[in-house]
Short mmCIF file of C-alpha atoms in Angstrom, two decimals:
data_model
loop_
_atom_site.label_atom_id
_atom_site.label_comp_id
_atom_site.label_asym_id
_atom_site.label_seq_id
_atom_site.Cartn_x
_atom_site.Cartn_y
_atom_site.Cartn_z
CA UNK A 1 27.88 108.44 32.12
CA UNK A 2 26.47 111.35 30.19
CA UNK A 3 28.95 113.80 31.51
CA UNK A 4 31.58 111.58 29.95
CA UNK A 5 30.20 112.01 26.53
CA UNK A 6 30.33 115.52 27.28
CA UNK A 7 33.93 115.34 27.74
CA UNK A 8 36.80 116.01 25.05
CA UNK A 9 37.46 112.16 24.67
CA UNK A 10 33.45 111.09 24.68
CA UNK A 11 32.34 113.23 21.82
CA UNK A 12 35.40 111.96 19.76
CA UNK A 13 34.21 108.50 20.98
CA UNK A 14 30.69 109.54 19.77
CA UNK A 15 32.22 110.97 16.64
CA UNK A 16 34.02 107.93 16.24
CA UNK A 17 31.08 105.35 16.78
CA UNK A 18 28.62 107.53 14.38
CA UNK A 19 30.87 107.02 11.56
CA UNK A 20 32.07 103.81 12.02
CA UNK A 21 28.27 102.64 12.37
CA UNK A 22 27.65 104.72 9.38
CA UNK A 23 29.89 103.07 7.38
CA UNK A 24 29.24 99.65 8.36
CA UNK A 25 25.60 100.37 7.41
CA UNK A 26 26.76 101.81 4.35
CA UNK A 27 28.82 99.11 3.11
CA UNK A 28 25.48 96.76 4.16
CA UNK A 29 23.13 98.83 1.88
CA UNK A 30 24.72 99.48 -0.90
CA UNK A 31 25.05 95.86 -2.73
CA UNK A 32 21.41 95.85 -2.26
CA UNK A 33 21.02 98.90 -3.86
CA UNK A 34 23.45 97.52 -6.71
CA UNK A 35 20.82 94.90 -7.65
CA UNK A 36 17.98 97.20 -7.20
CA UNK A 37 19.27 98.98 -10.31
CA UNK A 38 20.80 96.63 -12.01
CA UNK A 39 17.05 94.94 -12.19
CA UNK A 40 16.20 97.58 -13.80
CA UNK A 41 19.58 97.86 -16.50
CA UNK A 42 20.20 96.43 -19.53
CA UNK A 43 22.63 93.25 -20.64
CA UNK A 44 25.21 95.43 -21.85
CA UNK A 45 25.14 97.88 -19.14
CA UNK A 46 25.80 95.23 -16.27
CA UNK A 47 28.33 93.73 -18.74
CA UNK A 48 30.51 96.78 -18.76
CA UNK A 49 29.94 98.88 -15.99
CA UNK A 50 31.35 97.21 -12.45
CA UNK A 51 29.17 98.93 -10.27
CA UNK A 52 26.69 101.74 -10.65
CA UNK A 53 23.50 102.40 -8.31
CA UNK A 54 21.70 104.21 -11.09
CA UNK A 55 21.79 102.43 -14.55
CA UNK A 56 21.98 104.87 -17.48
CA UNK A 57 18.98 103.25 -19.15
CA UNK A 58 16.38 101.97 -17.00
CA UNK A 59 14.52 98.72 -18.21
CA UNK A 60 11.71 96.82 -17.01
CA UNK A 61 12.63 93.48 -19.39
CA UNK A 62 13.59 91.30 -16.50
CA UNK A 63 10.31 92.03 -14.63
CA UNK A 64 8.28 91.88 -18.08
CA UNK A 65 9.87 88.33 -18.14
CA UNK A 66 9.39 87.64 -14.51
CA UNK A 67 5.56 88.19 -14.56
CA UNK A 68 5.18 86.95 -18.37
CA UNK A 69 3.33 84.53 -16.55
CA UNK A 70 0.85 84.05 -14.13
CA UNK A 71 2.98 81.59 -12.20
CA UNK A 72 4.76 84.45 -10.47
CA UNK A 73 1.92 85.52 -8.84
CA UNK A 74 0.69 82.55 -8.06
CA UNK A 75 4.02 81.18 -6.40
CA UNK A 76 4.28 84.51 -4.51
CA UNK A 77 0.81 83.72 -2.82
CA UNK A 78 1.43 80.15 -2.03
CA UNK A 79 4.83 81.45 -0.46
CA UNK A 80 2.73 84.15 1.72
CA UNK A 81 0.25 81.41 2.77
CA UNK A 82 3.24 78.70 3.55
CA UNK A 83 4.67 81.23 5.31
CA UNK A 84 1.80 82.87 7.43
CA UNK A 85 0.57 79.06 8.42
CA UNK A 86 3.68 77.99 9.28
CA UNK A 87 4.74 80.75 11.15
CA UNK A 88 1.73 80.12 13.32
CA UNK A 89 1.65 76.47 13.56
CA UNK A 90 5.44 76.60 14.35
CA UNK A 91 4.68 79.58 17.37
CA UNK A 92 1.73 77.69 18.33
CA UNK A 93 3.62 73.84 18.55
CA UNK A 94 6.78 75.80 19.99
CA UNK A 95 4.95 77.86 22.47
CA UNK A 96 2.81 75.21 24.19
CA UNK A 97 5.12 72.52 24.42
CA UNK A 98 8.05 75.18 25.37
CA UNK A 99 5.86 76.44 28.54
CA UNK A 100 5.65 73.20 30.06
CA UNK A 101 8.93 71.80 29.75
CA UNK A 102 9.88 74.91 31.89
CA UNK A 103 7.83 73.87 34.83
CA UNK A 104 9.82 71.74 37.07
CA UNK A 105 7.18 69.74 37.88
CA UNK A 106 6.36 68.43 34.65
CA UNK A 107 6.06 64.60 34.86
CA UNK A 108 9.10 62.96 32.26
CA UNK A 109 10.41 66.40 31.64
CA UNK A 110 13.89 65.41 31.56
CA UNK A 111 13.23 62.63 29.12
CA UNK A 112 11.29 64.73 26.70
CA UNK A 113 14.26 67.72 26.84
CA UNK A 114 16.80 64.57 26.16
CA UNK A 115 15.06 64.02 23.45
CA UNK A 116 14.77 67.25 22.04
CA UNK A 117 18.66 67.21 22.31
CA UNK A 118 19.02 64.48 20.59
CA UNK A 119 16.60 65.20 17.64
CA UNK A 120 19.61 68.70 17.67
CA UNK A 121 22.26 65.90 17.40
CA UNK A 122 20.83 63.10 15.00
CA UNK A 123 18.21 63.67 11.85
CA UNK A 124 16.47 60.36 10.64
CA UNK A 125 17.79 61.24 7.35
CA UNK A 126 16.12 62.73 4.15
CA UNK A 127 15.54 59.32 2.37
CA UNK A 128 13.59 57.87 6.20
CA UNK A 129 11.54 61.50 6.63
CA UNK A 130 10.05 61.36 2.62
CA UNK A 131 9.39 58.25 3.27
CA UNK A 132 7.61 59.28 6.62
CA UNK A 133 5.61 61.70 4.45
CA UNK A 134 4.62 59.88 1.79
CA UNK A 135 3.28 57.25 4.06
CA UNK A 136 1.45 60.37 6.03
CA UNK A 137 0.26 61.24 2.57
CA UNK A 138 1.77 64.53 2.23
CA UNK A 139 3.14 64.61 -1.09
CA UNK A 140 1.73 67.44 -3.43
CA UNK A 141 1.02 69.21 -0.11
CA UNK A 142 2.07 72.12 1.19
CA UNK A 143 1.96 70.60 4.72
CA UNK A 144 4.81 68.29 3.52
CA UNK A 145 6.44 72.09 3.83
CA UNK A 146 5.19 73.27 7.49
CA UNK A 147 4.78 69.72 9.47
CA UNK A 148 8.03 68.06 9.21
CA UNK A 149 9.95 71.38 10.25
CA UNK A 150 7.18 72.72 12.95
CA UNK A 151 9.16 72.85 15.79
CA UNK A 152 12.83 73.94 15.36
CA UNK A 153 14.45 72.62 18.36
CA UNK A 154 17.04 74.91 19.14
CA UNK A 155 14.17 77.70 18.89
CA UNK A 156 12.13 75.57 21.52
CA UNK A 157 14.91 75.74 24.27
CA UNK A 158 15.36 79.33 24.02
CA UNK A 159 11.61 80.00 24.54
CA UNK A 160 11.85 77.55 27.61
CA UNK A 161 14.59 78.90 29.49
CA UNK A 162 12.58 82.25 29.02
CA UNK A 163 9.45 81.15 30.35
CA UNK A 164 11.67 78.88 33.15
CA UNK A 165 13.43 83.20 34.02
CA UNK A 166 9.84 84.21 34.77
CA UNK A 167 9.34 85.16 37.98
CA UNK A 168 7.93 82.10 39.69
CA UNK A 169 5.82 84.68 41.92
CA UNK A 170 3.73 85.22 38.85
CA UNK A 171 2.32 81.78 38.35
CA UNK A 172 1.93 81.41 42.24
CA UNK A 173 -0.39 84.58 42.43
CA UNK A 174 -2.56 83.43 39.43
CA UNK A 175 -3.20 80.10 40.90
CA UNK A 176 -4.41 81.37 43.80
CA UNK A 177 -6.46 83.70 41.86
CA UNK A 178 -8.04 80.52 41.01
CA UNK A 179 -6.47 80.31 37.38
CA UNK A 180 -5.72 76.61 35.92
CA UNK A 181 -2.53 76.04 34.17
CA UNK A 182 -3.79 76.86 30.76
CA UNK A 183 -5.15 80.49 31.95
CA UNK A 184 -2.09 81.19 33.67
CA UNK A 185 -0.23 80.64 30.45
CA UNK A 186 -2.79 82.40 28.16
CA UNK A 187 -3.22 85.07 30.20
CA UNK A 188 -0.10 85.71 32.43
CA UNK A 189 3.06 84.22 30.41
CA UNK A 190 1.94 85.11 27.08
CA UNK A 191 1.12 88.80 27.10
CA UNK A 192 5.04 89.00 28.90
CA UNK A 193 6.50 86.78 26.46
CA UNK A 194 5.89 89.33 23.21
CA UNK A 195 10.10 89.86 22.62
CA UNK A 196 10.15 85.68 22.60
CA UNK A 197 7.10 85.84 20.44
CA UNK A 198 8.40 88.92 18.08
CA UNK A 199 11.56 87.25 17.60
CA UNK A 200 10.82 83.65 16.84
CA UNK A 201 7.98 84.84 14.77
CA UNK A 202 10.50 86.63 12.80
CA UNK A 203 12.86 83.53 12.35
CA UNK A 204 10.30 81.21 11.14
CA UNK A 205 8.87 83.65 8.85
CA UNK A 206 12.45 84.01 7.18
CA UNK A 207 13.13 80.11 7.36
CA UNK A 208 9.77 79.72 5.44
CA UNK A 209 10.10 82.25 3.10
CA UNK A 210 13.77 81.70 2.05
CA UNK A 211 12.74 77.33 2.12
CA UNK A 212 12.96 75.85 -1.20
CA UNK A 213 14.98 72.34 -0.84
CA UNK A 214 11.06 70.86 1.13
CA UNK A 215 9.43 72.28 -2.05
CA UNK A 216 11.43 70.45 -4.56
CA UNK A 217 11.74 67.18 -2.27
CA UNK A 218 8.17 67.21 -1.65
CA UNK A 219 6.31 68.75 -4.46
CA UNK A 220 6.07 67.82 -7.88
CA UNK A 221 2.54 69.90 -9.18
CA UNK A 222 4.53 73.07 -10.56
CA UNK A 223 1.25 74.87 -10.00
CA UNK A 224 2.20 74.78 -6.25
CA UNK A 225 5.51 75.80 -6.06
CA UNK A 226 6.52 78.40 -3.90
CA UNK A 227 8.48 81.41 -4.84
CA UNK A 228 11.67 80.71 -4.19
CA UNK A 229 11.81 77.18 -6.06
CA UNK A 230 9.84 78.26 -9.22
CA UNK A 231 12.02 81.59 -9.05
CA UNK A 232 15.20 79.11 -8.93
CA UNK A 233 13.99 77.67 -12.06
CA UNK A 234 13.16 80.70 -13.86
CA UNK A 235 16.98 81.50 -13.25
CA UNK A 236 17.99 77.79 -14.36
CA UNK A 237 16.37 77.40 -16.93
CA UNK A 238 15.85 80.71 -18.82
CA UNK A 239 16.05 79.80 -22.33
CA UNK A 240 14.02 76.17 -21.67
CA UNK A 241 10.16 76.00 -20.38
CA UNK A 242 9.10 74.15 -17.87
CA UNK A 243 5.34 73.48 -16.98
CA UNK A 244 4.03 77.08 -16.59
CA UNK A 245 6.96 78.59 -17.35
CA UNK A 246 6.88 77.66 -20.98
CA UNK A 247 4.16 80.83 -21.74
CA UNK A 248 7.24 82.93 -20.46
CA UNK A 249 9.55 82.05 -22.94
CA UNK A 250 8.35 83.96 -25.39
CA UNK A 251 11.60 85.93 -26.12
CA UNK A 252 15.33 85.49 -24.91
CA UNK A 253 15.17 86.64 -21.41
CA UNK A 254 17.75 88.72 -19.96
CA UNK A 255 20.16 86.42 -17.70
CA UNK A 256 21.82 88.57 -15.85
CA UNK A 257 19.24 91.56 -14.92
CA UNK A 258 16.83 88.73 -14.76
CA UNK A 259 19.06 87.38 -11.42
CA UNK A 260 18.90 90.63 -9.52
CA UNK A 261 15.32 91.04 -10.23
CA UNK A 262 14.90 87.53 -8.32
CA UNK A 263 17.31 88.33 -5.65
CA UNK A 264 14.73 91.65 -5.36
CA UNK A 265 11.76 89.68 -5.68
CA UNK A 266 12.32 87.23 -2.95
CA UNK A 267 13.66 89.69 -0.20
CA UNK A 268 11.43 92.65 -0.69
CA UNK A 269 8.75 91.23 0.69
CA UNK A 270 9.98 89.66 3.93
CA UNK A 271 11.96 92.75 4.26
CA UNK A 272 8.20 94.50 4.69
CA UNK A 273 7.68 91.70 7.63
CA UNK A 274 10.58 93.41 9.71
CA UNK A 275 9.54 96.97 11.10
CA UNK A 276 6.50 95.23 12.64
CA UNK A 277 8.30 93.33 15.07
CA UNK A 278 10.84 95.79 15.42
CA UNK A 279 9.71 97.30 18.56
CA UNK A 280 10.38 94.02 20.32
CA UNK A 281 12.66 92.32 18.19
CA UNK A 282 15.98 93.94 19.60
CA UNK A 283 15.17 92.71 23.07
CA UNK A 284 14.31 88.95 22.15
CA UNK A 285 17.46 88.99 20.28
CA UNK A 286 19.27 88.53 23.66
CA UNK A 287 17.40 85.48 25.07
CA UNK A 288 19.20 83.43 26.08
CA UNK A 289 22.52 85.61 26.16
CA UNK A 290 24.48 85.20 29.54
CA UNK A 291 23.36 87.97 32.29
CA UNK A 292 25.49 89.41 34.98
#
């Protein structure tokens, strides 16, 4: 194989593949970039200039109006904790009850997976599950936002058919070791499930990050929105306050730059999240995916 790519048509296949990669990454960055700077540009400058990386005047008046308030910050910490607690309950809930539905043995297994199916099939409904949590008590809560999502259950039947690939040698020799079940999980099946655990930590961090619709079904104390939603309705309702947002409206806010600086807001900081699971996030990525 690598005296191929030594060869005339390899390094043109190289060649080719650099670019082509190049590009594609090109044409993925550069949008971003695009509202990076025009964040930072004024109304008249996005108005009549297409595209530009770089705006000729660099602005801060769609941050200034951003973090007028306190409510930004505050939002943006709720968001982190929703999404840190989440992210943990969710691995925790998905791991434990994932492990055991991969063990054969498992008394009602196949009625439990059926179920899971089904719950992938048929929702009770969003007018049945606020219902469900207002009777739990939830409301004004930001477990209304983590406990009715915990487990997603296409995630959980990825992480079982990985622990169910595990070689079944491994739980044999810890058992004689003397380990119970709950040892030979902690300490054999979790330390070789960290691509599983790198990669679904990943997905439920985005998922509660990006979530606004269980904020604005479930929470109606403004001072407990999270990001996204309160940074929907700085975009919605620019020239009208709402709640906190009211001390921000203290001059005509600029729509338009105002928009990319939210766009930058909210992805910047799960963006951070990434290169720490990066090491084992481009093997977990193919769970799941057929072998030969």
């Amino acid at each position: 194989m690598h005296r191929m790519h030594n060869t005339g048509p390899g390094r043109v296949f190289d060649i080719f593949n650099h670019v082509f990669l190049a590009v594609v990454a090109l044409i993925t960055v550069v949008p971003f970039l695009y509202i990076i700077g025009g964040s930072f540009a004024t109304e008249s400058e996005i108005a009549t200039r297409s595209f530009f990386v770089i705006p000729n005047e660099i602005t801060t008046a769609a941050y200034d109006y951003i973090f007028s308030t306190d409510a930004v910050l505050r939002s943006l910490g709720i968001s982190i904790l929703i999404t840190v607690l989440g992210t943990a309950v969710s691995m925790i809930l998905t791991l434990t009850m994932a492990y055991p539905l991969s063990r054969k043995t498992m008394v009602g297994r196949n009625f439990i997976l059926n179920l899971i199916l089904f719950s992938m099939l048929f929702g009770g409904g969003m007018i049945p599950t606020y219902l469900l949590v207002k009777g739990l008590g939830l409301l004004d809560s930001i477990w209304a936002l983590i406990l009715p999502v915990a487990i997603n259950p296409f995630n959980l039947i990825i992480v079982k058919t990985f622990f169910q690939e595990l070689p079944k040698e491994l739980e044999d020799a810890s058992k004689i070791d003397g380990c119970t079940e709950f040892q030979t999980f902690w300490r054999v099946m979790l330390p070789l499930s960290k691509p599983v655990i790198a990669t679904f930590t990943l997905f439920y961090a985005v998922f509660y990050w990006n979530d606004f619709f269980q904020a604005l079904l479930y929470l109606t104390d403004t001072t407990k929105w999270p990001i996204q939603l309160l940074l929907q309705q700085l975009v919605m309702v620019a020239n009208m306050g709402i709640g906190d947002l009211q001390e921000a409206q203290l001059y005509e806010p600029p729509e338009e730059s105002v928009k990319l600086a939210v766009i930058v807001i909210a992805t910047v900081p799960i963006l951070l999240f990434y290169p720490f699971l990066q090491k084992h996030f481009a093997k977990g990525v193919m769970l799941g995916s057929v072998k030969g």
